[in-house]
Amino acid sequence: RNQVFCVTHNVSPDVDVVHYSWTYFENEGAEEQREQLIRWAQRMERRPMVHHLVARGKKNTCNGDNRANVDLDKAYAEYGYNAFCIQTGLYFGGHDYDSEVEAGVNRFGWKFQGDGYHNTTRYGEELPEGDARRDSLGTVYRNWHPGPLGFQVASDAFAYVYVTG
């Protein structure tokens, strides 16, 4: 079963944002546990926002076709709750992933290099061509976990929101 969060025992009272990314092992009804996390965070003195990182996504907004997710977003967006989905962010960039899938290319498959926009991370661009580390850094998903390029997409999204918010 999903664990019950006790935020005040796990994070500093001075935080501005609480990140949650345990979606790989969630069971049905996980939105209830996410809602508890949001509510616990709102009971803290600084009322930190809860930002939820999801490794999947597709063209909709983080499983936006799931009624429970939509309800959670609508109820808590005004308190700063937001979900960040790696694949959704890439889809919104305009790359035609659907046509690639039809042609047998799955950029979100395990160990695939390149996300349709980049073939490696910014760090990897500094390494010489042919360097094994450079190629490895271009992995979007190692397996069901994001690889270096997948995490760069997520960190860029967080940075953009925090800088422009």
PDB file of N, CA, C and O in Angstrom, residues 21-22 24-25 55 86 108-111 139-148 150-151:
ATOM      1  N   SER A  21       7.938  12.222  -6.134  1.00  0.00           N
ATOM      2  CA  SER A  21       8.128  11.519  -7.399  1.00  0.00           C
ATOM      3  C   SER A  21       8.096  10.004  -7.243  1.00  0.00           C
ATOM      4  O   SER A  21       8.828   9.296  -7.894  1.00  0.00           O
ATOM      5  N   TRP A  22       7.241   9.517  -6.419  1.00  0.00           N
ATOM      6  CA  TRP A  22       7.195   8.088  -6.129  1.00  0.00           C
ATOM      7  C   TRP A  22       6.117   7.382  -6.951  1.00  0.00           C
ATOM      8  O   TRP A  22       5.495   6.433  -6.527  1.00  0.00           O
ATOM      9  N   TYR A  24       6.215   5.433  -9.525  1.00  0.00           N
ATOM     10  CA  TYR A  24       6.475   4.101 -10.084  1.00  0.00           C
ATOM     11  C   TYR A  24       5.747   3.013  -9.307  1.00  0.00           C
ATOM     12  O   TYR A  24       5.364   2.006  -9.847  1.00  0.00           O
ATOM     13  N   PHE A  25       5.621   3.195  -8.000  1.00  0.00           N
ATOM     14  CA  PHE A  25       5.100   2.141  -7.149  1.00  0.00           C
ATOM     15  C   PHE A  25       3.727   2.462  -6.561  1.00  0.00           C
ATOM     16  O   PHE A  25       3.304   1.821  -5.623  1.00  0.00           O
ATOM     17  N   ALA A  55       7.490  10.583 -14.471  1.00  0.00           N
ATOM     18  CA  ALA A  55       8.411  10.216 -15.553  1.00  0.00           C
ATOM     19  C   ALA A  55       7.692  10.025 -16.886  1.00  0.00           C
ATOM     20  O   ALA A  55       8.268  10.223 -17.935  1.00  0.00           O
ATOM     21  N   ILE A  86       7.743  14.462 -17.698  1.00  0.00           N
ATOM     22  CA  ILE A  86       8.859  14.536 -18.633  1.00  0.00           C
ATOM     23  C   ILE A  86       8.386  14.393 -20.071  1.00  0.00           C
ATOM     24  O   ILE A  86       8.708  15.209 -20.927  1.00  0.00           O
ATOM     25  N   PHE A 108      11.240   7.118 -26.098  1.00  0.00           N
ATOM     26  CA  PHE A 108      11.036   6.904 -24.675  1.00  0.00           C
ATOM     27  C   PHE A 108      11.286   5.449 -24.286  1.00  0.00           C
ATOM     28  O   PHE A 108      11.005   5.040 -23.163  1.00  0.00           O
ATOM     29  N   GLY A 109      11.804   4.677 -25.219  1.00  0.00           N
ATOM     30  CA  GLY A 109      12.166   3.293 -24.923  1.00  0.00           C
ATOM     31  C   GLY A 109      13.445   3.231 -24.106  1.00  0.00           C
ATOM     32  O   GLY A 109      14.225   4.186 -24.063  1.00  0.00           O
ATOM     33  N   TRP A 110      13.672   2.111 -23.485  1.00  0.00           N
ATOM     34  CA  TRP A 110      14.829   1.943 -22.618  1.00  0.00           C
ATOM     35  C   TRP A 110      16.115   2.128 -23.399  1.00  0.00           C
ATOM     36  O   TRP A 110      16.298   1.562 -24.474  1.00  0.00           O
ATOM     37  N   LYS A 111      16.985   2.946 -22.876  1.00  0.00           N
ATOM     38  CA  LYS A 111      18.347   3.187 -23.365  1.00  0.00           C
ATOM     39  C   LYS A 111      18.416   3.867 -24.730  1.00  0.00           C
ATOM     40  O   LYS A 111      19.464   3.886 -25.361  1.00  0.00           O
ATOM     41  N   THR A 139      20.830   9.490 -22.879  1.00  0.00           N
ATOM     42  CA  THR A 139      19.751   8.535 -22.643  1.00  0.00           C
ATOM     43  C   THR A 139      18.577   9.237 -21.955  1.00  0.00           C
ATOM     44  O   THR A 139      18.755   9.864 -20.913  1.00  0.00           O
ATOM     45  N   VAL A 140      17.399   9.119 -22.549  1.00  0.00           N
ATOM     46  CA  VAL A 140      16.208   9.731 -21.960  1.00  0.00           C
ATOM     47  C   VAL A 140      15.681   8.857 -20.827  1.00  0.00           C
ATOM     48  O   VAL A 140      15.321   9.346 -19.759  1.00  0.00           O
ATOM     49  N   TYR A 141      15.615   7.538 -21.027  1.00  0.00           N
ATOM     50  CA  TYR A 141      15.176   6.584 -20.001  1.00  0.00           C
ATOM     51  C   TYR A 141      16.174   5.434 -19.922  1.00  0.00           C
ATOM     52  O   TYR A 141      16.437   4.783 -20.929  1.00  0.00           O
ATOM     53  N   ARG A 142      16.741   5.187 -18.735  1.00  0.00           N
ATOM     54  CA  ARG A 142      17.625   4.036 -18.534  1.00  0.00           C
ATOM     55  C   ARG A 142      16.804   2.753 -18.599  1.00  0.00           C
ATOM     56  O   ARG A 142      17.208   1.765 -19.145  1.00  0.00           O
ATOM     57  N   ASN A 143      15.686   2.769 -17.964  1.00  0.00           N
ATOM     58  CA  ASN A 143      14.685   1.696 -17.940  1.00  0.00           C
ATOM     59  C   ASN A 143      13.389   2.440 -17.657  1.00  0.00           C
ATOM     60  O   ASN A 143      13.083   3.356 -18.389  1.00  0.00           O
ATOM     61  N   TRP A 144      12.678   2.122 -16.617  1.00  0.00           N
ATOM     62  CA  TRP A 144      11.504   2.943 -16.273  1.00  0.00           C
ATOM     63  C   TRP A 144      11.929   4.218 -15.549  1.00  0.00           C
ATOM     64  O   TRP A 144      11.125   5.103 -15.343  1.00  0.00           O
ATOM     65  N   HIS A 145      13.203   4.315 -15.153  1.00  0.00           N
ATOM     66  CA  HIS A 145      13.739   5.537 -14.556  1.00  0.00           C
ATOM     67  C   HIS A 145      14.282   6.450 -15.653  1.00  0.00           C
ATOM     68  O   HIS A 145      14.912   5.979 -16.593  1.00  0.00           O
ATOM     69  N   PRO A 146      14.090   7.736 -15.504  1.00  0.00           N
ATOM     70  CA  PRO A 146      14.690   8.661 -16.470  1.00  0.00           C
ATOM     71  C   PRO A 146      16.214   8.555 -16.448  1.00  0.00           C
ATOM     72  O   PRO A 146      16.819   8.282 -15.415  1.00  0.00           O
ATOM     73  N   GLY A 147      16.806   8.772 -17.597  1.00  0.00           N
ATOM     74  CA  GLY A 147      18.259   8.856 -17.704  1.00  0.00           C
ATOM     75  C   GLY A 147      18.687  10.301 -17.575  1.00  0.00           C
ATOM     76  O   GLY A 147      17.872  11.190 -17.291  1.00  0.00           O
ATOM     77  N   PRO A 148      19.958  10.586 -17.808  1.00  0.00           N
ATOM     78  CA  PRO A 148      20.464  11.956 -17.647  1.00  0.00           C
ATOM     79  C   PRO A 148      19.702  12.990 -18.480  1.00  0.00           C
ATOM     80  O   PRO A 148      19.385  14.071 -17.983  1.00  0.00           O
ATOM     81  N   GLY A 150      16.614  12.773 -19.613  1.00  0.00           N
ATOM     82  CA  GLY A 150      15.266  12.895 -19.057  1.00  0.00           C
ATOM     83  C   GLY A 150      15.246  13.786 -17.821  1.00  0.00           C
ATOM     84  O   GLY A 150      14.372  14.632 -17.653  1.00  0.00           O
ATOM     85  N   PHE A 151      16.240  13.610 -16.956  1.00  0.00           N
ATOM     86  CA  PHE A 151      16.306  14.448 -15.766  1.00  0.00           C
ATOM     87  C   PHE A 151      16.659  15.890 -16.105  1.00  0.00           C
ATOM     88  O   PHE A 151      16.242  16.813 -15.410  1.00  0.00           O
TER      89      PHE A 151
END
